[in-house]
């Protein structure tokens, strides 16, 4: 919406202030600047506001706006006078305005840095978090325009507005003057204001997902008149799942006299239903979707699942159609799953929703599943079903133009029905946010991710997202830093998910192996070693072992304090006539469950080969159905969450109860087995059973057809458990760094180096400029004196003192000692002259080689420390050993900035060649504390100054005492925009 010429011509309409936001109740709204075209909207909005709210705004009765008021509130210069409006369906529901003032409270211009601010929210929309969202956005606008403080006058009775200011987290002062509360807010973001903003974001986004997954009513738009077709299939699946709410069939082609279809009311439009619809599943051709969305939006539908294809996956025209779909839906306050989606499932008892193309709903369970691919979703659902696993929720988001994996992490973080989150992702819309949300979620429940499209270098056609250029190995390392369990295949995702959902977390890597096959035990032993576990020698029970022998051996292993986990291997029994007995699997499963249910809480996995009935029996026992939460059947159940049936109760239609569910999930006395501390389903800060409490695992045991699969799953559980223990005490940045860092001087130096009107591509710093900037952060670079000829080299060596090093700095030879461009330990002038002649004879002229002379550093391990900015992922620290072998083998570790002392310590220890730093084969250990401090200083530099887009310190020679930075390069550029800071806003692709 463009401004008219009446507005200041030198301040163009700031379209970057426009934003879609999620409100407290999960609905959406749009925030945008007010223009002169909004006069009628403003008047209509004001008419809907109560007299009390008007009084609070103007401190006096103010029934209507005068023409002068309307002109004033719609004419802004977007610098000293700014107005923002919140709109739904194109109509105002709230406004905010600031006016820059001077010290006397009079209208002013820059450099005055204070402004008076006032809000007005329609009564019907109060309590939805509208004013809080507006405050975030108007504060960001004010900071952009050089305003540092807001002043507000609020009547004492206006408690809601006072609370908005008080809860924002900004530094503020309050006084009572002339019958009103005078508030002054410092607009500089604080740790508290950022925490408040992210907490509100989490609640709002989780609520927006909950509205879609637990609707009270569903309309299937595009239900076919004849059996078959997408819409009719979804309706059939919805009814077949036992959906507890109201369902409607909608098709504009229905005959006027058609009253019902498949037993539900049939209507030609959503508007004809006459009741509010919470969720609409849209299954019409793409060209008819806008009409369906308008019908839904105009009649109060809260959210959409768009199954229709023909969007961004079809090219440029489809991408624009997809953008318009999102804009249209958000304008009505609706969120979208899709387009090109497969659908959603919620197995919670009070909901039982299957609004998808999956013909059967999975059993109720403790696993949440999100996929960006319908085909992968079908495969994972099938795999989980075969393994006897249940789900809490399933979402297949297709092109995920609006709701994405980040939103569902927000939901699962607080969802008591979900213990493990599984995600198949092909792209990241906001990698920084994903890292933040995944880290927070992983601190309380496992997050398992399969990343598709790893090596294509681009997102799938339907995913219009920023493309990260960092290598896949770096992405994997950053996921590990966030506690995410990254696996390569969907099969591994199911394997790991089942173990984490069914078993407690291990205390360590010590594994006991027992079974009736020596060979299978040895294969398991080898697999454990390959995965970095510490297996004990396999215990061979021999092929004559009976189920009771397995029970006793497992009970003994679980009771052993030197064992953290147990893997049971089993092959069929061989009878006297040489025939294999494959039908004893159920007997063995019972024996194993009994041992696990009465022993200390440790993870148990079973590897079986052609054991008839064993996998099925253990699958029944491994049902991930939720344990009962209350013995009182009248106790309240949170919306969208299932109450587990008492033992022996009949299952609802379509959800049969396993015959073994009682023995698998409940002890023989009928009590609910508690979870052990650290188990995936335990609630942080909540009650937990003693770690060795009998029955803490409830006897649910996952089974695997191959040793490698079971061991890989257990290995991931061990690493995740270790991360959880470390995350409980997060690292910090040492305070002593502040004493040797001059952040303000560095900022001034960077501004001077970039200069006004700097090239957006940036510029590399010279060796001297780089050393000077690094010095302000306590990083000393050993100087190298230029040697354009041999006499200059001799003079430089005399200055520095022998012994010296002579090396080339030409780009094609730099950091390549294997090409002969470096001569070390030159003890005198004769050796220096000879080395200079050899270099120029072998590699080229001095002008081509750019040789320098440098004083020799103490001997040590040559390493490389790097930091770079990725537009999507943010600032990334990297570390490795210097030289071609490390580069060829990809032996480099990565962490996100800002790094803590723990991150720095883990970074240098996580490369495969790390033993070289710790006294490998009798060598003297390197000074790793000095190396960690250097890593922290580089992290601070790039975190404090986003203009530093690249830092390379190479080589860094780490000696027994201290280290020496022999080379440094830095690149500066205008800082890239960040989408994880500033006020809350939905992504717009």
Steps between C-alpha positions, in 0.01 A plus 500: 500500500685810377488845665352803326703809406364670814746295700866597531647426157847424633376219722361222285245254630699254718366171370759308702297590810214283376481169685269207568489399867353216704286619789468346843200284405674360190325720244692725264485870422689748285691802626568782254558876491189720487462708181269776381285236327395367840266782605179298462654194664609713795155652548332158478752355745441782750126444484551139621697609809314529830460834679716370785790417266467842335513663841817308588657615173410872515447550879155645430174406329578489128206345314624566145802616304493841339619557145813660648560189713460272201745709298752501785479126560535408132776742394849404609852574390618152611783655700377740769135395475414133440177305525457124470178304469412137564261364239291187454302461181623843393335675798675669793482328838771709674725801445814646657665834440815675610594868479861609554529753784771711660592532867203732555257254346447708187503364140859469375726351237835322520728508691225481763488133600176473698144446376155492650310179425131409522298185421136422426363143465146403413328348803412183307871433443636593842667210678641354177847649546442768233648790700807295597572418136444864402744618768772272362453637148464869584810472722699350210379780271597762757851355542542505123413871501741588781252503789631346820217552748121491507291712735140405575223645715256236627201538728541297823183304423635385163658188648521313170717767337719539806556123495600510132777749580601330823527151349694605188836450671644840409678713760238747621425773750160577648358800681157637591437850370179708472272202547668271246782247493802630309710221346837529331634196312858458383464336157839330498424125498593318818542134583165521678318664207641239261395220736149649529476528122606140443269368772207680338606368162508143635156524657343661195650260246424195713142619534470553124602135447270376777202669330569295187568169675208508744207653312146472625368495143642420157370582154638309201478747213492316169333179614412309186145393430617156390721266702870550447692820447713690749223681685275196539800296616585752770138505619495121516828495698373772731188304582686171520737636764208565734537879491328634809398836354257608232577426135359661187522424129527810278482516122355785296370239250276320749136490403289746703296214646803294616484507879763244603795313357653198672287585801621860547331828402566602138524867399587694187720747689646551845271798541197272474608294801375764741746400776861587559745261336840459665686323220442475127672238287522644149503242219403697190703585188755779553305750292199462732695524825475884530121476490505229768740698718283810476193296593683360804651830609178697476322247722753470781692182416810488719742301285549317172657175382551550127546169316476661156809486279611739227700750704872568545587148387380604151739792443485880507126528436429249774728682743306821452173310544640358825600845629153631424344203682698581814422872478129428456479253788695721740284799415212308661708393800535138382811282493570238233643150489606449139433547217568163337464347848417140590304600810503486880423237766442536874442176687405663832184341640297822528578581132579190289567705188612351168475784252742338259527259210629224729231229490559390858581704807805381693455382855522760774859542615771731626673591170436818301582485128547787255592454134533733205424214261180301469684198359745497791211545739329191360822300531561604861139436600525155348831429674368609837186291452704189422705555815190539715573865580242769559496872429369801685485721191593480132541793263597486133539865400581476129637833377472636858428850377388607847517252788837323510703267718588796725134549590456135592814507714334786686191281547679178596720684751205534737280213374471245780379235255829502305827356632703482176493729195587353158548736206573440133622834361608599152560871570532751783305824469674648805806295602588728793154461646500124438828471691360701792170311517659159449751565778226602742280202407789251510569604858172333603425243228692347208486659154594262216552648152553359152617770259411440136646691204838501676722512196288671236609848610145631477163457661229289334296689237202550729703653784559871444759553774843661539772260388788438738840451343665326793597135440278221622769387745480844662120477520536163674750640750275794583208263555712300741586820686126560542443148632324385181547134410588510129455172312541419133189297414136475601566141610760627747256769613243233587764282668626783719153636568373166628792453738465851640123472537513158667814508713669725758815684404828318571742631760799426282644298211557167681301224329432143607430251222334166561329242283489147366724560198872560537528630144214747535649614829836565334333696220328710763830546687674622183212735419523652849872568458438656158243736655728609784327297772680295765364146475576225747595161354179332375347247733412188303202319651546226232232376268359285779393803701136511606291817545562477876874513431451820301293643784764425762786629283319823420410557865864443597626742231253769604608467861868534409619852593774484234241478221295789359296318234426146382465351153338157483566287191277207412484235231251210469548198722617181328326180600643151530403421143688808374188699422482864608223590745386847396174510686633568849537876451202589717634295789840670471338844477312434824822396674685808382217731601490349849873556549486855366195592707661397829858613440669840525405755233740442214434488125452155351488413129451165331670376182320202352550278197193315367341470842137433427266693726778685684482823303120502515495428872755767576316739271192452713708570807668799338176680437581864559154573629487758777501364855205596719548846647242481775313232690201733519290455186341837562832685507518767228692428183674784310336585172632279223656243733384144542408334826636146500242231553514304826635149471233273363284777361372460147664702226296746297395391155796489267758487780540141619697442818789257476453184702843564652457868572429431865826314556697740288387833642373417851653287773319199629365692797328745266717793605637736243876452469678832553758626256862518599678837525617610163262273317357660187157534649596639838387851571785740585468601861218252556495190716710208386562147613833398651739413221507134591130473581367162388264518209599854407511397134170316504659210306450646153787368290575597137611223264733526201571256215870590484766567764625812323159664517453434871851618583466815291179588682660437837807705402278797417324462835836499681618816324169672559502407870850642532386823332202521740728468801729771369213728399377496859805717587556724196835663439581869527734758353788569742486848652875555460448545126328834563817638656703450182238588239429853378165456326436872443842564345450200273159632390653838415783330309255288300288806412812679379618201295162452333444872450182670379319341209701180534483233233231247603742226397740624767880514493790289628732660752871525450730302727567812706131596525404148603771481766398842634130401532581163657726675750198686638360158594818380666617292203864560404613414149873445456610761247651408169728752333481526120807380308470623138867411447769305677655809659163598648470148636841523668411840650167365629673201661747730669208695644317196623796292610596152388375232458235610251253354252471602135164439335296608204166679537377464142139376504578184305783403737372625834457231766640239260832391650471184291577714193829615647404863571628498860854479640535463877774531762733715290778555755710761319543731203659233280211259551250780435666603172513138384132442586398822324679391185342154511151646534536740210670243279235237571172692527530838325609859533481690831216710358302180439589335832467802733745351753509608866742435784363401839662419832480128581224393737542228763437155363148360541191373323390703196126576514244721326226709662231645274174692533264583218151641457236299316197709405263226611679320785686794655857518630682165509829421674722231347813325623738243362865415455689687230602315188362311204414171681245667727342683207485186285345293780260775604631483856359832611274580796235773512301694759258789482596843631487616777709219646532423870800353678337157468446551125865596456621196693273266303597663170870419525433150635246394239733464200635153430860626520447651846738247669790691341416787738500277809833320497451238229771232498696663778518851354464798731137614539414831336372800693131436434378760755677768295340361185154505660553862603594591142182334372293701750666825393422434133143415596465829689639696205250371245214506750566860605555622144279341232699698240782247552370242254814285483801434722774248426792446739744266326722358617459519875795313652401361839811428708534339841467844654308761303424532132601717206276635225719514191243611242164675502249615241177688560221613271260780587161567342175674592329262746248263345140530615402269784156345518534374857520839668254785523127473555308179442391447143401211280736425210408635161661314212 
